[in-house]
Tab-separated table of C-alpha atoms in Angstrom:
chain	number	residue	atom	x	y	z
A	1	MET	CA	12.429	-7.232	-4.302
A	2	ASN	CA	11.391	-8.366	-0.776
A	3	ARG	CA	8.812	-10.995	-0.863
A	4	GLN	CA	6.860	-9.195	1.681
A	5	SER	CA	5.995	-6.564	-0.654
A	6	SER	CA	4.287	-8.788	-3.193
A	7	VAL	CA	0.493	-8.046	-3.202
A	8	PHE	CA	-0.734	-9.142	-6.520
A	9	LYS	CA	0.077	-11.783	-9.389
A	10	GLU	CA	3.617	-11.486	-9.652
A	11	ILE	CA	4.831	-10.595	-12.908
A	12	ARG	CA	8.522	-10.661	-12.527
A	13	THR	CA	10.425	-13.722	-13.404
A	14	HIS	CA	11.570	-16.166	-10.521
A	15	GLY	CA	15.076	-16.877	-11.208
A	16	THR	CA	16.562	-16.085	-14.679
A	17	GLN	CA	14.624	-16.064	-18.151
A	18	SER	CA	16.647	-19.430	-19.037
A	19	PHE	CA	16.252	-20.945	-15.642
A	20	PRO	CA	12.780	-19.736	-13.873
A	21	CYS	CA	13.708	-20.955	-10.377
A	22	ALA	CA	14.609	-18.778	-7.355
A	23	ALA	CA	15.008	-19.443	-3.550
A	24	TYR	CA	13.966	-16.970	-0.888
A	25	ARG	CA	14.520	-16.677	2.676
A	26	THR	CA	12.002	-14.427	4.651
A	27	HIS	CA	12.307	-13.664	8.388
A	28	SER	CA	9.637	-12.739	10.761
A	29	SER	CA	9.895	-9.585	12.933
A	30	GLY	CA	7.154	-10.168	15.297
A	31	ARG	CA	3.435	-11.013	14.904
A	32	GLY	CA	1.835	-10.032	11.797
A	33	THR	CA	1.843	-10.353	7.945
A	34	LEU	CA	5.115	-12.140	6.761
A	35	VAL	CA	4.229	-12.556	3.096
A	36	LYS	CA	1.039	-10.582	1.628
A	37	HIS	CA	-1.493	-12.032	-0.535
A	38	HIS	CA	-0.351	-12.787	-4.054
A	39	TRP	CA	-0.240	-15.499	-6.492
A	40	HIS	CA	1.857	-16.643	-9.425
A	41	GLU	CA	1.849	-19.044	-12.070
A	42	GLU	CA	4.940	-21.159	-10.706
A	43	ALA	CA	4.849	-23.911	-8.218
A	44	GLU	CA	6.178	-23.187	-4.706
A	45	ILE	CA	7.693	-25.194	-1.896
A	46	LEU	CA	7.902	-23.744	1.766
A	47	TYR	CA	10.013	-24.950	4.525
A	48	PHE	CA	9.387	-24.161	8.046
A	49	SER	CA	12.075	-24.897	10.343
A	50	GLY	CA	10.084	-24.178	13.454
A	51	GLY	CA	8.174	-21.145	15.032
A	52	LYS	CA	4.531	-20.565	14.621
A	53	PHE	CA	2.890	-19.467	11.219
A	54	ARG	CA	-0.215	-19.623	9.526
A	55	LEU	CA	-0.897	-19.941	5.787
A	56	GLU	CA	-3.951	-18.546	4.067
A	57	ILE	CA	-4.330	-20.617	0.943
A	58	ASN	CA	-7.380	-20.085	-1.297
A	59	MET	CA	-9.145	-18.517	1.609
A	60	GLU	CA	-8.408	-21.419	3.841
A	61	SER	CA	-6.369	-21.384	6.912
A	62	PHE	CA	-3.446	-23.868	7.747
A	63	PRO	CA	-1.225	-23.891	10.806
A	64	ALA	CA	2.392	-24.151	10.566
A	65	HIS	CA	3.472	-24.689	14.187
A	66	ALA	CA	6.526	-26.767	13.892
A	67	GLU	CA	9.032	-27.919	11.313
A	68	CYS	CA	7.060	-28.864	8.089
A	69	PHE	CA	6.623	-28.401	4.395
A	70	TYR	CA	3.979	-26.805	2.646
A	71	PHE	CA	3.431	-26.674	-1.159
A	72	ILE	CA	1.609	-24.068	-3.138
A	73	ASN	CA	0.256	-25.092	-6.621
A	74	PRO	CA	0.333	-22.867	-9.562
A	75	GLY	CA	-2.388	-20.304	-9.350
A	76	GLU	CA	-3.225	-20.466	-5.583
A	77	LEU	CA	-3.773	-17.294	-3.812
A	78	HIS	CA	-1.648	-17.422	-0.809
A	79	SER	CA	-0.063	-15.369	2.049
A	80	ILE	CA	1.781	-16.093	5.464
A	81	ILE	CA	1.219	-14.683	8.946
A	82	THR	CA	3.530	-14.995	11.621
A	83	GLU	CA	1.860	-15.827	15.029
A	84	SER	CA	4.664	-15.580	17.587
A	85	SER	CA	7.311	-13.043	18.334
A	86	ASP	CA	10.178	-15.418	18.194
A	87	ASN	CA	12.992	-15.133	15.385
A	88	HIS	CA	12.055	-17.629	12.861
A	89	TRP	CA	11.954	-17.659	9.010
A	90	GLU	CA	10.606	-19.534	5.950
A	91	ASP	CA	12.414	-20.770	3.045
A	92	ALA	CA	10.856	-21.158	-0.223
A	93	VAL	CA	11.857	-22.481	-3.739
A	94	VAL	CA	9.405	-21.116	-6.518
A	95	PHE	CA	9.841	-22.592	-9.883
A	96	SER	CA	8.086	-23.219	-13.251
A	97	PRO	CA	7.177	-26.639	-13.760
A	98	ASP	CA	8.618	-26.300	-17.307
A	99	ILE	CA	12.091	-26.724	-16.129
A	100	LEU	CA	11.186	-30.505	-15.156
A	101	ARG	CA	10.198	-31.354	-18.796
A	102	PHE	CA	12.226	-33.546	-21.056
A	103	ASP	CA	12.457	-33.295	-24.979
A	104	SER	CA	11.958	-37.087	-25.030
A	105	CYS	CA	8.079	-37.556	-24.044
A	106	ASP	CA	8.527	-40.413	-21.585
A	107	GLY	CA	6.201	-41.823	-18.965
A	108	ALA	CA	7.470	-39.266	-16.257
A	109	GLN	CA	6.589	-36.423	-18.404
A	110	ILE	CA	3.181	-37.967	-19.664
A	111	GLN	CA	1.997	-38.840	-16.134
A	112	LEU	CA	3.679	-36.360	-13.897
A	113	VAL	CA	5.198	-33.408	-15.136
A	114	ASN	CA	2.686	-32.584	-17.830
A	115	PRO	CA	-0.382	-32.850	-15.621
A	116	ILE	CA	1.324	-30.886	-13.034
A	117	ARG	CA	2.138	-28.093	-15.418
A	118	ASN	CA	-1.529	-28.045	-16.776
A	119	GLY	CA	-2.939	-28.118	-13.394
A	120	ASN	CA	-4.374	-31.604	-13.647
A	121	LEU	CA	-2.082	-32.923	-10.837
A	122	LEU	CA	-1.588	-31.335	-7.316
A	123	PHE	CA	1.202	-31.183	-4.881
A	124	PRO	CA	0.230	-32.273	-1.272
A	125	ARG	CA	-0.707	-29.413	0.997
A	126	CYS	CA	1.532	-30.105	3.901
A	127	ILE	CA	4.242	-32.782	4.828
A	128	THR	CA	5.497	-33.132	8.560
A	129	PRO	CA	8.519	-35.052	10.130
A	130	ARG	CA	6.068	-37.723	10.952
A	131	HIS	CA	5.817	-38.887	7.371
A	132	PRO	CA	8.235	-41.107	5.785
A	133	ALA	CA	8.548	-38.708	3.031
A	134	PHE	CA	9.771	-35.932	4.998
A	135	ALA	CA	13.516	-36.755	5.534
A	136	PRO	CA	14.178	-37.385	1.706
A	137	LEU	CA	12.204	-34.140	1.120
A	138	ARG	CA	14.208	-31.931	3.729
A	139	ASN	CA	17.473	-33.513	2.122
A	140	ALA	CA	16.588	-32.635	-1.374
A	141	PHE	CA	15.205	-29.077	-0.394
A	142	LEU	CA	18.548	-28.410	1.497
A	143	ASP	CA	20.696	-29.606	-1.478
A	144	ILE	CA	18.611	-26.907	-3.739
A	145	MET	CA	19.297	-24.265	-1.056
A	146	HIS	CA	23.147	-25.232	-1.025
A	147	ALA	CA	23.303	-25.148	-4.939
A	148	PHE	CA	21.985	-21.640	-4.604
A	149	GLY	CA	24.476	-20.539	-2.220
A	150	ARG	CA	22.166	-20.332	0.674
A	151	MET	CA	25.169	-21.341	3.334
A	152	ALA	CA	27.180	-18.193	2.257
A	153	ALA	CA	24.400	-15.760	2.782
A	154	ASP	CA	23.504	-13.798	5.896
A	155	PRO	CA	21.524	-16.235	8.026
A	156	VAL	CA	19.484	-13.493	9.551
A	157	SER	CA	18.618	-11.333	6.627
A	158	ASP	CA	16.165	-11.650	4.105
A	159	SER	CA	17.401	-12.936	0.830
A	160	THR	CA	16.575	-13.591	-2.828
A	161	LEU	CA	18.830	-16.097	-4.749
A	162	VAL	CA	19.136	-16.919	-8.353
A	163	THR	CA	21.854	-18.655	-10.289
A	164	ASP	CA	23.253	-18.846	-13.939
A	165	ASP	CA	25.729	-21.329	-13.054
A	166	LEU	CA	25.278	-24.374	-14.951
A	167	THR	CA	26.650	-26.880	-12.565
A	168	SER	CA	24.173	-25.341	-9.914
A	169	GLN	CA	21.124	-25.443	-12.233
A	170	LEU	CA	21.838	-29.260	-12.889
A	171	TYR	CA	21.886	-29.763	-8.997
A	172	ILE	CA	18.770	-27.625	-8.528
A	173	LYS	CA	16.956	-29.454	-11.463
A	174	SER	CA	17.980	-32.980	-10.383
A	175	SER	CA	16.769	-32.177	-6.503
A	176	LEU	CA	13.484	-31.057	-7.955
A	177	LEU	CA	13.005	-34.131	-9.911
A	178	TYR	CA	13.986	-36.195	-6.637
A	179	ILE	CA	11.208	-34.407	-4.671
A	180	LEU	CA	8.687	-35.287	-7.504
A	181	ALA	CA	9.836	-38.796	-7.431
A	182	THR	CA	9.543	-39.000	-3.755
A	183	LEU	CA	6.069	-37.478	-3.620
A	184	SER	CA	5.291	-39.962	-6.534
A	185	SER	CA	6.496	-43.039	-4.802
A	186	HIS	CA	4.544	-42.075	-1.602
A	187	ARG	CA	1.451	-41.475	-3.751
A	188	LEU	CA	1.357	-38.031	-2.534
A	189	LEU	CA	0.050	-36.298	-5.854
A	190	SER	CA	-3.413	-36.002	-6.390
A	191	PRO	CA	-5.788	-35.405	-9.418
A	192	THR	CA	-7.271	-31.784	-9.290
A	193	GLU	CA	-10.674	-31.733	-7.786
A	194	LYS	CA	-13.415	-30.114	-10.061
A	195	ASN	CA	-14.424	-27.621	-7.582
A	196	PHE	CA	-13.692	-24.269	-9.273
A	197	ASP	CA	-13.807	-21.502	-6.559
A	198	LYS	CA	-15.298	-18.552	-8.192
A	199	ARG	CA	-14.699	-16.355	-5.171
A	200	VAL	CA	-10.615	-16.991	-5.266
A	201	GLU	CA	-10.798	-16.273	-8.934
A	202	SER	CA	-12.784	-13.063	-8.167
A	203	VAL	CA	-10.115	-11.883	-5.572
A	204	LYS	CA	-7.143	-12.756	-8.143
A	205	THR	CA	-9.068	-10.711	-10.737
A	206	SER	CA	-9.147	-7.806	-8.477
A	207	LEU	CA	-5.702	-7.905	-7.423
A	208	THR	CA	-4.358	-7.984	-11.087
A	209	TYR	CA	-6.698	-4.875	-11.913
A	210	ILE	CA	-5.302	-2.947	-8.938
A	211	ARG	CA	-1.919	-3.802	-10.440
A	212	GLU	CA	-2.855	-2.787	-14.000
A	213	HIS	CA	-4.811	0.546	-13.093
A	214	TYR	CA	-3.177	2.016	-9.767
A	215	ARG	CA	-2.237	4.969	-11.489
A	216	ASP	CA	-5.838	5.710	-12.219
A	217	LYS	CA	-8.502	6.565	-9.989
A	218	ILE	CA	-10.105	3.177	-8.942
A	219	TYR	CA	-13.658	2.977	-7.638
A	220	ILE	CA	-15.136	0.211	-5.693
A	221	SER	CA	-17.848	-0.099	-8.448
A	222	ASP	CA	-14.759	-0.706	-10.950
A	223	LEU	CA	-13.578	-3.737	-8.858
A	224	ALA	CA	-16.932	-5.256	-8.224
A	225	GLY	CA	-17.981	-4.650	-12.007
A	226	GLN	CA	-14.917	-6.636	-13.107
A	227	VAL	CA	-16.135	-9.681	-11.176
A	228	ASN	CA	-19.851	-8.965	-11.784
A	229	LEU	CA	-20.624	-8.672	-8.103
A	230	ASN	CA	-22.581	-5.887	-6.313
A	231	GLU	CA	-20.375	-3.667	-4.217
A	232	GLN	CA	-21.321	-4.852	-0.903
A	233	TYR	CA	-20.741	-8.318	-1.457
A	234	PHE	CA	-17.474	-7.723	-3.146
A	235	CYS	CA	-16.304	-5.654	-0.279
A	236	ARG	CA	-17.139	-8.366	2.350
A	237	LEU	CA	-15.383	-11.027	0.182
A	238	PHE	CA	-12.398	-8.902	-0.391
A	239	LYS	CA	-11.865	-8.142	3.368
A	240	LYS	CA	-12.277	-11.896	4.145
A	241	ALA	CA	-9.965	-13.020	1.577
A	242	VAL	CA	-7.394	-10.453	1.937
A	243	GLY	CA	-7.741	-9.358	5.552
A	244	CYS	CA	-8.258	-5.586	4.798
A	245	SER	CA	-10.489	-3.373	2.688
A	246	ALA	CA	-10.158	-2.980	-1.006
A	247	ILE	CA	-9.277	0.847	-0.467
A	248	ALA	CA	-6.571	0.269	2.145
A	249	TYR	CA	-5.185	-2.409	-0.118
A	250	ILE	CA	-4.876	0.029	-3.046
A	251	ASN	CA	-3.316	2.866	-0.956
A	252	GLU	CA	-0.770	0.142	0.228
A	253	TYR	CA	0.098	-0.669	-3.172
A	254	ARG	CA	0.390	2.524	-4.425
A	255	ILE	CA	2.809	3.592	-1.491
A	256	LYS	CA	4.765	0.599	-2.204
A	257	GLN	CA	5.112	1.827	-5.816
A	258	ALA	CA	6.070	5.099	-4.375
A	259	ARG	CA	8.824	3.755	-2.221
A	260	ARG	CA	10.222	1.901	-5.281
A	261	LEU	CA	10.485	5.045	-7.536
A	262	LEU	CA	11.977	6.874	-4.562
A	263	GLU	CA	14.667	4.209	-4.336
A	264	GLU	CA	15.036	3.620	-7.992
A	265	THR	CA	14.396	7.128	-9.562
A	266	GLU	CA	15.334	10.749	-9.025
A	267	LEU	CA	11.745	11.746	-9.959
A	268	PRO	CA	10.609	14.600	-7.722
A	269	VAL	CA	7.873	13.821	-5.011
A	270	THR	CA	5.238	15.713	-7.128
A	271	GLU	CA	5.662	13.445	-9.970
A	272	ILE	CA	5.681	10.420	-7.979
A	273	CYS	CA	2.452	11.455	-6.441
A	274	LEU	CA	0.721	11.630	-9.684
A	275	GLU	CA	2.613	8.539	-11.024
A	276	CYS	CA	1.027	6.508	-8.141
A	277	GLY	CA	-2.597	7.630	-8.638
A	278	TYR	CA	-2.834	10.501	-6.104
A	279	ASN	CA	-3.998	13.715	-7.370
A	280	ASN	CA	-3.598	15.609	-4.045
A	281	LEU	CA	-0.106	16.037	-2.789
A	282	GLY	CA	-1.453	16.383	0.783
A	283	ASN	CA	-3.337	12.979	0.640
A	284	PHE	CA	-0.246	11.416	-0.800
A	285	LEU	CA	1.978	12.831	2.020
A	286	ARG	CA	-0.493	11.674	4.830
A	287	GLU	CA	-0.591	8.203	3.253
A	288	PHE	CA	3.015	7.883	2.997
A	289	ARG	CA	3.947	8.903	6.444
A	290	ARG	CA	1.105	6.433	7.717
A	291	HIS	CA	2.648	3.634	5.996
A	292	THR	CA	6.378	4.522	6.314
A	293	GLY	CA	6.458	6.886	9.526
A	294	THR	CA	8.486	9.425	7.549
A	295	THR	CA	8.221	11.692	4.562
A	296	PRO	CA	9.066	10.720	1.034
A	297	LEU	CA	12.217	13.011	1.000
A	298	GLN	CA	13.461	11.536	4.229
A	299	TYR	CA	12.699	8.073	3.042
A	300	ARG	CA	14.860	8.796	-0.104
A	301	LYS	CA	17.708	10.218	1.965
A	302	HIS	CA	17.557	7.297	4.189
A	303	GLN	CA	17.612	4.552	1.439
A	304	GLY	CA	20.745	6.631	-0.066
A	305	THR	CA	22.641	6.560	3.103
A	306	VAL	CA	22.013	2.691	3.638
A	307	GLU	CA	23.275	1.997	0.131
A	308	SER	CA	26.396	3.937	0.234
């Protein structure tokens, strides 16, 4: 699954069931959205080797205009925008803090791992090469990518990497612990500020509602009612946070599901139309062409040609 298509709370397991950790590489293809707004319960480490990107995290904007690391804490709403037409990419490691825990309840688990897991301790937002922690962080991050087999992958294609290999998992886990130790030694972990942002939680609730009800008719009043806001304020908040209207977002998500069904099943187009929340075939065909530039049957045929 391409990370660029993630537009809600991700329900998939990052990594494997027994080792919830995965690595991703996503290339930019010109200016625009690289990774759409989404959130997950796992922590995420982002590495930018260069280029010009902008991160939107909990409705705040952060530049990434040179080599740097960004950290996404569990539950944070985030997206990535490309601001240049150069060929650059971002690498990411997404992991559950649970894989850092120990059976023995030592000081590291009590003072670092458990507070991160419970949301009481936060990763730093950004680390640049000027910081003394950057070099050891970069080495450990690259060790993780090597353990996932990054060097054997195509360097110019998007990829998702998981591993069931025990030795690789040990290298990855030890490197993540080294990253945690480096952040701790430089006092870069900070207690959670008690400034709960109801706006961000409202948007996250709306995204989850869309995921769960996209097959049904969704009214703006439904979304606004879920978060106890009036419709006008909700529409302004949603567009400010996500960058498009709620209706546009719903249609985009429905078309994403239609593409998945065309790729993974042999369902007829009329059934896919209904399955994805469209009661009118003409409307579905117009939206599909607007998002993909082709018809559902042509899309399915092209996907079959690519796979074969």
